[in-house]
Amino acid sequence: MKGLTALLTSMLGSLKDLLPIILVIGFFQIIVLQQPLPDSLSILIGLVLVVMGLTFFVFGLEMGLFPIGESMAHSLARKGSVFWLVVFAFLLGFGTTIAEPALTAVAAEAAEVAAEGGMIAMTEDAQSSYANGLRITVALSVGFAIVLGVLRILKGWPIHRIIIGGYILVVTMTAFAPRYIIGIAYDSGGVTTSTITVPLVTALGVGLATVIKGRNPMVDGFGLIAFASLSPMIFVMVYGMVAT
């Protein structure tokens, strides 16, 4: 009964989150465009499905991904093995990024545009190889970023120095990277931090900062996502210089 109540509460919260979007679309459709909603029944059913999907997604994160991420961080930290903690951090970053649907879509689109622009051969194999190479490059970069973030938590390094240094490197590389890869590199930094990566990586950081003596979860537990957004820009620009 408590689970059902929590699910209904989460569904109400999802509806509240979507309400501003609904109001904006309704305002422009009815007041500005002065047109009735096309296929109102279909839109209503779609809205219900969106609310349910968002509800189950958030509810699932709270029940499954957040707890398992924090518990594994606690266990590895208590084990006292930095090696296995670093290996876990890298594989977590790599695995969650490879599974990101947004990255798959961007990589496929980038490969198609690269083929049309003559950067790679106009063949299915060439496009598939380019897209897979891009995905693996981004996944490796996120794995590296999560390792860096974990080491920052362990060592207590100031986050602002790493972030500032990283963006200085990004700006510098932008001047030398091929023009056609710059936009893809910048977008890659955004699509990596999506539905799969963010929950597990955040749980890892918070869990690790909670269990390590002298670390504050609010101060030290966050920031891994910033690294995961920054590193793909660097790695993808390098990939563009090497692969094409």
Coordinates of N, CA and C in Angstrom, one line a residue:
M1 N 0.8 -1.2 0.0 CA 0.0 0.0 0.0 C 0.9 1.3 0.0
K2 N 2.0 1.2 0.8 CA 2.9 2.4 0.8 C 3.5 2.6 -0.5
G3 N 3.9 1.5 -1.2 CA 4.5 1.6 -2.5 C 3.5 2.2 -3.5
L4 N 2.2 1.8 -3.5 CA 1.2 2.4 -4.4 C 1.0 3.9 -4.1
T5 N 1.0 4.2 -2.8 CA 0.9 5.7 -2.5 C 2.1 6.5 -3.0
A6 N 3.3 5.9 -2.8 CA 4.5 6.6 -3.3 C 4.4 6.7 -4.8
L7 N 3.9 5.7 -5.5 CA 3.8 5.8 -7.0 C 2.9 6.8 -7.4
L8 N 1.7 6.9 -6.8 CA 0.7 7.9 -7.1 C 1.3 9.4 -6.8
T9 N 2.0 9.5 -5.7 CA 2.6 10.8 -5.4 C 3.6 11.2 -6.5
S10 N 4.4 10.2 -6.9 CA 5.4 10.5 -7.9 C 4.7 10.8 -9.3
M11 N 3.6 10.2 -9.6 CA 2.8 10.5 -10.8 C 2.3 11.9 -10.7
L12 N 1.8 12.3 -9.6 CA 1.3 13.7 -9.4 C 2.5 14.7 -9.6
G13 N 3.6 14.4 -9.0 CA 4.8 15.2 -9.2 C 5.2 15.3 -10.7
S14 N 5.1 14.2 -11.4 CA 5.5 14.3 -12.8 C 4.5 15.2 -13.6
L15 N 3.2 15.1 -13.3 CA 2.2 15.9 -13.9 C 2.5 17.4 -13.6
K16 N 2.9 17.7 -12.4 CA 3.2 19.1 -12.1 C 4.5 19.6 -12.9
D17 N 5.4 18.7 -13.0 CA 6.6 19.0 -13.8 C 6.3 19.3 -15.3
L18 N 5.4 18.6 -15.8 CA 5.0 18.7 -17.2 C 4.0 19.9 -17.5
L19 N 3.4 20.3 -16.4 CA 2.3 21.3 -16.5 C 2.8 22.6 -17.3
P20 N 4.0 23.2 -16.9 CA 4.4 24.4 -17.7 C 4.5 24.1 -19.2
I21 N 5.0 23.0 -19.6 CA 5.2 22.7 -21.0 C 3.8 22.6 -21.6
I22 N 2.8 22.0 -21.0 CA 1.5 21.9 -21.5 C 0.9 23.2 -21.6
L23 N 1.1 24.1 -20.7 CA 0.5 25.5 -20.7 C 1.1 26.3 -21.8
V24 N 2.4 26.2 -22.0 CA 3.1 26.9 -23.1 C 2.6 26.5 -24.5
I25 N 2.5 25.2 -24.7 CA 2.0 24.6 -26.0 C 0.6 25.0 -26.2
G26 N -0.2 24.9 -25.2 CA -1.7 25.2 -25.3 C -1.8 26.7 -25.6
F27 N -1.1 27.6 -24.9 CA -1.2 29.0 -25.1 C -0.9 29.4 -26.6
F28 N 0.2 28.9 -27.1 CA 0.6 29.2 -28.5 C -0.3 28.6 -29.5
Q29 N -0.8 27.4 -29.2 CA -1.7 26.7 -30.2 C -3.0 27.4 -30.2
I30 N -3.6 27.8 -29.1 CA -4.9 28.3 -29.0 C -5.0 29.8 -29.1
I31 N -4.1 30.5 -28.4 CA -4.1 32.0 -28.3 C -3.4 32.6 -29.5
V32 N -2.1 32.2 -29.7 CA -1.3 32.8 -30.7 C -1.7 32.3 -32.1
L33 N -1.6 31.0 -32.3 CA -1.9 30.5 -33.6 C -3.4 30.4 -33.9
Q34 N -4.2 30.4 -32.8 CA -5.7 30.4 -32.9 C -6.2 29.2 -33.8
Q35 N -5.6 28.0 -33.4 CA -6.0 26.8 -34.1 C -6.3 25.7 -33.1
P36 N -7.3 24.9 -33.4 CA -7.6 23.8 -32.4 C -6.5 22.8 -32.5
L37 N -6.4 22.0 -31.4 CA -5.4 21.0 -31.3 C -5.7 19.9 -32.3
P38 N -4.8 19.5 -33.2 CA -5.1 18.4 -34.1 C -5.1 17.0 -33.4
D39 N -6.1 16.2 -33.7 CA -6.3 14.9 -33.1 C -6.1 14.9 -31.6
S40 N -7.1 15.6 -30.9 CA -7.0 15.8 -29.5 C -6.9 14.5 -28.7
L41 N -7.6 13.5 -29.1 CA -7.6 12.2 -28.4 C -6.2 11.6 -28.4
S42 N -5.6 11.6 -29.5 CA -4.2 11.1 -29.7 C -3.3 11.9 -28.8
I43 N -3.4 13.2 -28.8 CA -2.5 14.0 -27.9 C -2.7 13.7 -26.4
L44 N -4.0 13.5 -26.1 CA -4.3 13.2 -24.7 C -3.7 11.9 -24.2
I45 N -3.9 10.9 -25.1 CA -3.3 9.6 -24.8 C -1.8 9.7 -24.7
G46 N -1.2 10.4 -25.6 CA 0.3 10.6 -25.6 C 0.7 11.3 -24.3
L47 N -0.1 12.3 -23.9 CA 0.3 13.0 -22.6 C 0.2 12.1 -21.4
V48 N -0.8 11.2 -21.4 CA -0.9 10.3 -20.3 C 0.3 9.3 -20.3
L49 N 0.7 8.8 -21.5 CA 1.8 7.9 -21.6 C 3.1 8.6 -21.1
V50 N 3.3 9.9 -21.5 CA 4.4 10.7 -21.1 C 4.5 10.8 -19.6
V51 N 3.4 11.1 -18.9 CA 3.3 11.2 -17.5 C 3.6 9.9 -16.8
M52 N 3.1 8.8 -17.4 CA 3.3 7.5 -16.8 C 4.8 7.1 -17.0
G53 N 5.4 7.4 -18.2 CA 6.7 7.0 -18.5 C 7.7 7.8 -17.6
L54 N 7.5 9.1 -17.4 CA 8.3 9.9 -16.5 C 8.2 9.4 -15.1
T55 N 7.0 9.1 -14.7 CA 6.8 8.6 -13.3 C 7.5 7.3 -13.0
F56 N 7.4 6.3 -13.9 CA 8.1 5.0 -13.7 C 9.6 5.2 -13.8
F57 N 10.1 6.1 -14.7 CA 11.5 6.4 -14.8 C 12.1 6.9 -13.5
V58 N 11.5 8.0 -13.0 CA 11.9 8.6 -11.7 C 11.8 7.6 -10.6
F59 N 10.7 6.9 -10.5 CA 10.4 6.0 -9.4 C 11.4 4.9 -9.5
G60 N 11.8 4.4 -10.7 CA 12.8 3.4 -10.8 C 14.2 3.8 -10.4
L61 N 14.5 5.1 -10.7 CA 15.8 5.6 -10.3 C 15.9 5.6 -8.8
E62 N 14.8 6.0 -8.1 CA 14.9 6.1 -6.7 C 14.9 4.7 -6.0
M63 N 14.2 3.8 -6.7 CA 14.2 2.4 -6.1 C 15.4 1.6 -6.4
G64 N 16.0 1.8 -7.6 CA 17.0 0.9 -8.1 C 18.4 1.5 -8.3
L65 N 18.5 2.5 -9.2 CA 19.8 2.9 -9.7 C 20.6 3.7 -8.6
F66 N 19.8 4.7 -7.9 CA 20.5 5.4 -6.9 C 21.0 4.6 -5.7
P67 N 20.2 3.7 -5.2 CA 20.7 2.8 -4.1 C 21.8 1.9 -4.5
I68 N 21.8 1.3 -5.7 CA 22.8 0.4 -6.0 C 24.1 1.1 -6.3
G69 N 24.0 2.3 -6.9 CA 25.2 3.2 -7.1 C 25.9 3.6 -5.8
E70 N 25.1 4.0 -4.8 CA 25.6 4.4 -3.5 C 26.2 3.2 -2.7
S71 N 25.5 2.1 -2.8 CA 25.9 0.9 -2.0 C 27.2 0.4 -2.6
M72 N 27.4 0.4 -3.9 CA 28.6 -0.1 -4.4 C 29.8 0.9 -4.1
A73 N 29.5 2.2 -4.1 CA 30.5 3.1 -3.7 C 31.0 2.9 -2.3
H74 N 30.0 2.7 -1.4 CA 30.3 2.4 0.0 C 31.1 1.2 0.2
S75 N 30.7 0.1 -0.5 CA 31.4 -1.2 -0.4 C 32.9 -1.1 -0.9
L76 N 33.1 -0.4 -2.0 CA 34.4 -0.3 -2.6 C 35.3 0.6 -1.7
A77 N 34.7 1.6 -1.2 CA 35.5 2.5 -0.3 C 35.9 1.8 1.0
R78 N 35.0 1.0 1.6 CA 35.3 0.3 2.8 C 36.3 -0.8 2.5
K79 N 36.3 -1.3 1.3 CA 37.2 -2.4 1.0 C 38.7 -1.8 1.0
G80 N 38.7 -0.5 0.7 CA 40.0 0.1 0.8 C 40.9 -0.1 -0.4
S81 N 40.4 -0.6 -1.5 CA 41.1 -0.8 -2.7 C 40.9 0.3 -3.8
V82 N 41.9 1.2 -3.9 CA 41.8 2.3 -4.9 C 41.8 1.7 -6.3
F83 N 42.5 0.6 -6.5 CA 42.6 0.1 -7.9 C 41.2 -0.4 -8.3
W84 N 40.5 -1.2 -7.5 CA 39.2 -1.6 -7.9 C 38.1 -0.5 -8.0
L85 N 38.3 0.5 -7.2 CA 37.4 1.7 -7.2 C 37.6 2.4 -8.5
V86 N 38.9 2.6 -8.9 CA 39.2 3.3 -10.2 C 38.7 2.4 -11.4
V87 N 38.9 1.1 -11.3 CA 38.4 0.3 -12.4 C 36.9 0.3 -12.5
F88 N 36.2 0.3 -11.4 CA 34.7 0.4 -11.4 C 34.3 1.7 -11.9
A89 N 34.9 2.8 -11.5 CA 34.6 4.1 -12.0 C 34.7 4.2 -13.5
F90 N 35.8 3.7 -14.0 CA 36.0 3.8 -15.5 C 35.0 3.0 -16.2
L91 N 34.8 1.7 -15.8 CA 33.8 0.9 -16.5 C 32.4 1.4 -16.4
L92 N 32.1 2.0 -15.2 CA 30.7 2.6 -15.1 C 30.5 3.7 -16.0
G93 N 31.5 4.6 -16.2 CA 31.4 5.7 -17.1 C 31.4 5.2 -18.5
F94 N 32.2 4.3 -18.9 CA 32.2 3.7 -20.2 C 30.9 3.0 -20.6
G95 N 30.5 2.2 -19.7 CA 29.3 1.4 -20.0 C 28.0 2.2 -20.1
T96 N 27.8 3.1 -19.1 CA 26.6 3.9 -19.2 C 26.6 4.8 -20.4
T97 N 27.8 5.3 -20.8 CA 27.8 6.2 -22.0 C 27.5 5.5 -23.3
I98 N 28.1 4.3 -23.4 CA 27.8 3.5 -24.6 C 26.3 3.2 -24.8
A99 N 25.6 3.0 -23.6 CA 24.2 2.7 -23.6 C 23.3 3.9 -23.8
E100 N 23.9 5.1 -23.9 CA 23.0 6.3 -24.0 C 22.4 6.4 -25.4
P101 N 21.0 6.4 -25.4 CA 20.4 6.5 -26.7 C 20.7 7.9 -27.4
A102 N 20.8 8.9 -26.7 CA 21.1 10.2 -27.3 C 22.4 10.2 -28.0
L103 N 23.4 9.6 -27.4 CA 24.7 9.5 -28.1 C 24.7 8.7 -29.3
T104 N 23.9 7.6 -29.3 CA 23.8 6.8 -30.5 C 23.2 7.5 -31.6
A105 N 22.1 8.4 -31.3 CA 21.5 9.2 -32.4 C 22.4 10.2 -32.9
V106 N 23.1 10.9 -32.1 CA 24.1 11.9 -32.5 C 25.2 11.3 -33.4
A107 N 25.7 10.2 -32.9 CA 26.8 9.5 -33.7 C 26.3 9.1 -35.1
A108 N 25.1 8.5 -35.2 CA 24.6 8.1 -36.5 C 24.4 9.3 -37.4
E109 N 23.9 10.4 -36.8 CA 23.6 11.6 -37.6 C 25.0 12.2 -38.1
A110 N 25.9 12.2 -37.2 CA 27.3 12.8 -37.6 C 27.9 11.9 -38.7
A111 N 27.8 10.6 -38.6 CA 28.4 9.8 -39.6 C 27.7 10.0 -41.0
E112 N 26.4 10.2 -41.0 CA 25.7 10.4 -42.2 C 26.1 11.8 -42.9
V113 N 26.2 12.8 -42.0 CA 26.6 14.1 -42.5 C 28.0 14.1 -43.0
A114 N 28.9 13.4 -42.3 CA 30.3 13.3 -42.7 C 30.4 12.6 -44.0
A115 N 29.6 11.6 -44.3 CA 29.6 10.9 -45.6 C 29.1 11.8 -46.7
E116 N 28.0 12.6 -46.4 CA 27.5 13.5 -47.4 C 28.5 14.6 -47.7
G117 N 29.3 15.0 -46.7 CA 30.2 16.1 -46.9 C 31.6 15.6 -47.5
G118 N 31.7 14.3 -47.7 CA 32.9 13.8 -48.3 C 34.1 13.5 -47.4
M119 N 33.8 13.6 -46.1 CA 34.9 13.4 -45.1 C 35.2 11.9 -45.0
I120 N 34.1 11.1 -45.2 CA 34.3 9.6 -45.2 C 33.6 9.0 -46.4
A121 N 33.8 7.8 -46.7 CA 33.2 7.2 -47.9 C 31.7 7.0 -47.7
M122 N 31.0 7.1 -48.8 CA 29.5 7.1 -48.8 C 29.1 5.6 -48.8
T123 N 29.5 4.9 -47.8 CA 29.1 3.4 -47.7 C 28.6 3.2 -46.3
E124 N 27.8 2.1 -46.1 CA 27.2 1.8 -44.8 C 28.3 1.4 -43.8
D125 N 29.3 0.7 -44.3 CA 30.4 0.2 -43.4 C 31.2 1.4 -42.9
A126 N 31.5 2.4 -43.8 CA 32.3 3.5 -43.4 C 31.5 4.4 -42.4
Q127 N 30.2 4.5 -42.6 CA 29.4 5.3 -41.7 C 29.3 4.6 -40.3
S128 N 29.1 3.3 -40.4 CA 29.0 2.5 -39.1 C 30.3 2.6 -38.3
S129 N 31.4 2.5 -39.0 CA 32.7 2.5 -38.4 C 32.9 3.9 -37.8
Y130 N 32.5 5.0 -38.5 CA 32.7 6.3 -38.0 C 31.8 6.5 -36.7
A131 N 30.6 6.1 -36.8 CA 29.7 6.3 -35.7 C 30.1 5.5 -34.5
N132 N 30.5 4.2 -34.7 CA 31.0 3.4 -33.6 C 32.3 4.0 -33.0
G133 N 33.2 4.5 -33.8 CA 34.4 5.1 -33.3 C 34.1 6.3 -32.5
L134 N 33.1 7.1 -32.9 CA 32.7 8.3 -32.2 C 32.1 7.9 -30.8
R135 N 31.3 6.9 -30.8 CA 30.7 6.4 -29.5 C 31.7 5.9 -28.6
I136 N 32.7 5.1 -29.1 CA 33.7 4.5 -28.2 C 34.6 5.7 -27.7
T137 N 34.9 6.6 -28.6 CA 35.7 7.8 -28.1 C 35.1 8.5 -27.0
V138 N 33.8 8.8 -27.1 CA 33.1 9.5 -26.1 C 33.0 8.7 -24.8
A139 N 32.7 7.4 -25.0 CA 32.6 6.5 -23.8 C 34.0 6.4 -23.1
L140 N 35.1 6.4 -23.8 CA 36.4 6.4 -23.2 C 36.6 7.7 -22.4
S141 N 36.2 8.8 -23.0 CA 36.4 10.1 -22.4 C 35.6 10.2 -21.1
V142 N 34.4 9.6 -21.1 CA 33.6 9.7 -19.9 C 34.2 8.8 -18.8
G143 N 34.6 7.6 -19.2 CA 35.3 6.7 -18.3 C 36.5 7.4 -17.6
F144 N 37.3 8.1 -18.4 CA 38.4 8.9 -17.9 C 38.0 10.0 -17.0
A145 N 36.9 10.6 -17.3 CA 36.4 11.7 -16.5 C 35.9 11.3 -15.2
I146 N 35.2 10.1 -15.1 CA 34.7 9.6 -13.9 C 35.9 9.2 -13.0
V147 N 36.9 8.6 -13.6 CA 38.1 8.3 -12.8 C 38.7 9.5 -12.2
L148 N 38.8 10.6 -13.0 CA 39.4 11.8 -12.5 C 38.5 12.4 -11.4
G149 N 37.2 12.3 -11.6 CA 36.3 12.8 -10.5 C 36.4 12.0 -9.2
V150 N 36.6 10.7 -9.3 CA 36.8 9.8 -8.1 C 38.1 10.2 -7.4
L151 N 39.2 10.4 -8.2 CA 40.5 10.8 -7.6 C 40.4 12.1 -7.0
R152 N 39.6 13.0 -7.5 CA 39.4 14.3 -6.9 C 38.7 14.2 -5.5
I153 N 37.7 13.3 -5.4 CA 37.1 13.1 -4.2 C 38.0 12.5 -3.2
L154 N 38.8 11.5 -3.6 CA 39.8 10.8 -2.7 C 40.9 11.8 -2.2
K155 N 41.4 12.6 -3.1 CA 42.5 13.5 -2.8 C 42.1 14.9 -2.3
G156 N 40.8 15.2 -2.5 CA 40.4 16.5 -2.1 C 40.8 17.7 -3.0
W157 N 41.0 17.4 -4.3 CA 41.5 18.4 -5.2 C 40.3 19.4 -5.4
P158 N 40.6 20.7 -5.6 CA 39.6 21.7 -5.9 C 39.0 21.6 -7.3
I159 N 37.7 21.5 -7.4 CA 37.1 21.2 -8.6 C 37.3 22.4 -9.6
H160 N 37.3 23.6 -9.1 CA 37.3 24.7 -10.1 C 38.6 24.8 -10.9
R161 N 39.7 24.3 -10.3 CA 40.9 24.4 -11.0 C 40.9 23.4 -12.2
I162 N 40.4 22.2 -12.0 CA 40.3 21.2 -13.0 C 39.3 21.7 -14.1
I163 N 38.2 22.2 -13.7 CA 37.2 22.6 -14.7 C 37.8 23.8 -15.6
I164 N 38.4 24.8 -14.9 CA 38.9 25.9 -15.6 C 40.0 25.5 -16.6
G165 N 40.9 24.6 -16.1 CA 42.0 24.1 -17.0 C 41.4 23.3 -18.1
G166 N 40.4 22.5 -17.9 CA 39.8 21.7 -19.0 C 39.2 22.6 -20.0
Y167 N 38.5 23.7 -19.6 CA 37.8 24.5 -20.7 C 38.9 25.4 -21.4
I168 N 40.0 25.7 -20.7 CA 41.1 26.4 -21.4 C 41.6 25.5 -22.5
L169 N 41.7 24.2 -22.2 CA 42.2 23.2 -23.2 C 41.2 23.1 -24.3
V170 N 39.9 23.1 -24.0 CA 38.8 23.0 -25.0 C 38.9 24.2 -26.0
V171 N 39.0 25.4 -25.4 CA 39.1 26.6 -26.3 C 40.3 26.6 -27.1
T172 N 41.4 26.1 -26.6 CA 42.7 26.1 -27.4 C 42.6 25.1 -28.5
M173 N 42.0 23.9 -28.2 CA 41.9 22.9 -29.2 C 40.9 23.3 -30.3
T174 N 39.9 24.1 -30.0 CA 38.9 24.6 -30.9 C 39.6 25.3 -32.1
A175 N 40.7 26.0 -31.8 CA 41.4 26.8 -32.8 C 42.1 25.9 -33.8
F176 N 42.4 24.6 -33.4 CA 43.2 23.7 -34.3 C 42.4 22.6 -34.8
A177 N 41.3 22.2 -34.2 CA 40.5 21.1 -34.7 C 39.8 21.4 -36.0
P178 N 39.5 20.4 -36.8 CA 38.7 20.6 -38.0 C 37.3 21.2 -37.7
R179 N 36.9 22.1 -38.5 CA 35.7 22.9 -38.2 C 34.5 22.0 -38.2
Y180 N 34.4 20.9 -39.0 CA 33.2 20.1 -39.0 C 33.1 19.2 -37.8
I181 N 34.2 19.1 -37.0 CA 34.1 18.2 -35.8 C 33.8 19.0 -34.5
I182 N 34.0 20.3 -34.6 CA 33.8 21.2 -33.4 C 32.4 21.1 -32.8
G183 N 31.4 21.3 -33.7 CA 30.0 21.2 -33.2 C 29.7 19.9 -32.6
I184 N 30.1 18.8 -33.3 CA 29.8 17.4 -32.8 C 30.5 17.2 -31.5
A185 N 31.7 17.7 -31.3 CA 32.4 17.6 -30.0 C 31.7 18.3 -28.9
Y186 N 31.2 19.5 -29.2 CA 30.5 20.2 -28.2 C 29.1 19.6 -27.8
D187 N 28.5 19.1 -28.8 CA 27.2 18.3 -28.6 C 27.4 17.0 -27.8
S188 N 28.5 16.4 -28.1 CA 28.9 15.1 -27.4 C 29.0 15.3 -25.9
G189 N 29.5 16.5 -25.5 CA 29.5 16.8 -24.1 C 28.2 16.9 -23.4
G190 N 27.2 17.2 -24.2 CA 25.8 17.3 -23.7 C 25.1 16.0 -23.6
V191 N 25.2 15.3 -24.7 CA 24.4 14.0 -24.8 C 24.9 12.9 -23.9
T192 N 26.1 13.0 -23.5 CA 26.6 12.0 -22.6 C 26.0 12.0 -21.2
T193 N 25.6 13.2 -20.8 CA 25.0 13.3 -19.4 C 23.5 13.3 -19.6
S194 N 23.0 12.1 -19.8 CA 21.6 11.9 -20.0 C 21.0 10.9 -19.1
T195 N 20.0 10.2 -19.5 CA 19.1 9.4 -18.6 C 19.8 8.3 -17.9
I196 N 20.8 7.7 -18.5 CA 21.4 6.5 -17.9 C 22.7 6.9 -17.1
T197 N 23.5 7.8 -17.7 CA 24.7 8.1 -17.0 C 24.5 8.9 -15.7
V198 N 23.7 9.9 -15.8 CA 23.6 10.9 -14.6 C 23.2 10.2 -13.3
P199 N 22.1 9.3 -13.3 CA 21.8 8.7 -12.0 C 22.9 7.9 -11.3
L200 N 23.5 7.0 -12.1 CA 24.5 6.2 -11.6 C 25.8 6.9 -11.2
V201 N 26.2 7.9 -12.0 CA 27.4 8.6 -11.7 C 27.2 9.5 -10.5
T202 N 26.0 10.2 -10.4 CA 25.7 11.0 -9.2 C 25.7 10.2 -8.0
A203 N 25.1 9.0 -8.0 CA 25.0 8.1 -6.9 C 26.4 7.7 -6.5
L204 N 27.3 7.4 -7.4 CA 28.7 7.0 -7.1 C 29.4 8.2 -6.4
G205 N 29.3 9.4 -6.9 CA 30.0 10.5 -6.3 C 29.5 10.8 -4.8
V206 N 28.2 10.8 -4.7 CA 27.6 11.1 -3.4 C 27.9 10.0 -2.4
G207 N 27.8 8.8 -2.8 CA 28.1 7.6 -2.0 C 29.5 7.6 -1.5
L208 N 30.4 7.9 -2.4 CA 31.9 7.9 -2.1 C 32.2 9.0 -1.1
A209 N 31.7 10.2 -1.4 CA 31.9 11.3 -0.5 C 31.3 11.1 0.9
T210 N 30.3 10.3 1.0 CA 29.6 10.1 2.2 C 30.4 9.2 3.1
V211 N 31.1 8.2 2.5 CA 31.8 7.2 3.3 C 33.2 7.5 3.6
I212 N 33.8 8.4 2.9 CA 35.2 8.8 3.1 C 35.3 9.9 4.2
K213 N 36.1 9.6 5.2 CA 36.2 10.6 6.3 C 36.8 11.9 5.8
G214 N 36.2 13.0 6.3 CA 36.7 14.3 5.9 C 36.1 14.9 4.7
R215 N 35.2 14.1 4.0 CA 34.6 14.6 2.8 C 33.1 15.0 3.0
N216 N 32.7 16.1 2.4 CA 31.3 16.5 2.6 C 30.5 16.2 1.3
P217 N 29.5 15.4 1.4 CA 28.7 15.0 0.2 C 28.2 16.1 -0.7
M218 N 27.9 17.2 0.0 CA 27.4 18.4 -0.8 C 28.5 19.1 -1.5
V219 N 29.7 19.1 -0.9 CA 30.8 19.8 -1.5 C 31.6 18.9 -2.4
D220 N 31.9 17.7 -2.0 CA 32.7 16.8 -2.7 C 32.0 15.8 -3.6
G221 N 30.7 15.5 -3.2 CA 30.0 14.4 -3.9 C 29.5 14.7 -5.3
F222 N 29.4 16.0 -5.6 CA 28.9 16.4 -6.9 C 30.1 17.0 -7.8
G223 N 29.9 17.0 -9.1 CA 31.0 17.5 -9.9 C 31.4 16.5 -11.0
L224 N 31.0 15.2 -10.7 CA 31.4 14.2 -11.7 C 30.7 14.4 -13.1
I225 N 29.5 14.9 -13.0 CA 28.8 15.1 -14.3 C 29.5 16.3 -15.1
A226 N 30.0 17.2 -14.4 CA 30.7 18.3 -15.1 C 31.9 17.8 -15.8
F227 N 32.7 16.8 -15.2 CA 33.8 16.2 -15.8 C 33.3 15.4 -17.0
A228 N 32.2 14.7 -16.9 CA 31.7 13.9 -18.0 C 31.2 14.7 -19.1
S229 N 30.8 15.9 -18.9 CA 30.4 16.8 -20.0 C 31.6 17.5 -20.7
L230 N 32.7 17.7 -19.9 CA 33.8 18.4 -20.4 C 34.8 17.5 -21.3
S231 N 35.0 16.3 -20.8 CA 36.1 15.4 -21.4 C 35.7 15.0 -22.9
P232 N 34.4 14.7 -23.2 CA 34.1 14.4 -24.6 C 34.5 15.4 -25.6
M233 N 34.4 16.7 -25.2 CA 34.8 17.8 -26.2 C 36.2 17.6 -26.6
I234 N 37.1 17.3 -25.6 CA 38.5 17.2 -25.9 C 38.8 15.9 -26.7
F235 N 38.2 14.8 -26.3 CA 38.5 13.5 -26.9 C 37.9 13.5 -28.4
V236 N 36.7 14.1 -28.6 CA 36.1 14.0 -29.9 C 36.9 14.9 -30.9
M237 N 37.4 16.1 -30.4 CA 38.2 16.9 -31.3 C 39.5 16.2 -31.7
V238 N 40.1 15.5 -30.7 CA 41.2 14.6 -31.1 C 40.8 13.6 -32.1
Y239 N 39.7 12.9 -31.9 CA 39.2 11.9 -32.8 C 39.0 12.5 -34.2
G240 N 38.5 13.7 -34.3 CA 38.3 14.3 -35.6 C 39.6 14.6 -36.3
M241 N 40.6 15.0 -35.5 CA 41.9 15.2 -36.1 C 42.6 13.9 -36.6
V242 N 42.3 12.8 -35.9 CA 43.0 11.6 -36.3 C 42.2 10.7 -37.3
A243 N 40.8 10.7 -37.2 CA 40.0 9.8 -38.0 C 39.7 10.3 -39.4
T244 N 39.7 11.6 -39.6 CA 39.3 12.1 -40.9 C 40.4 13.0 -41.4

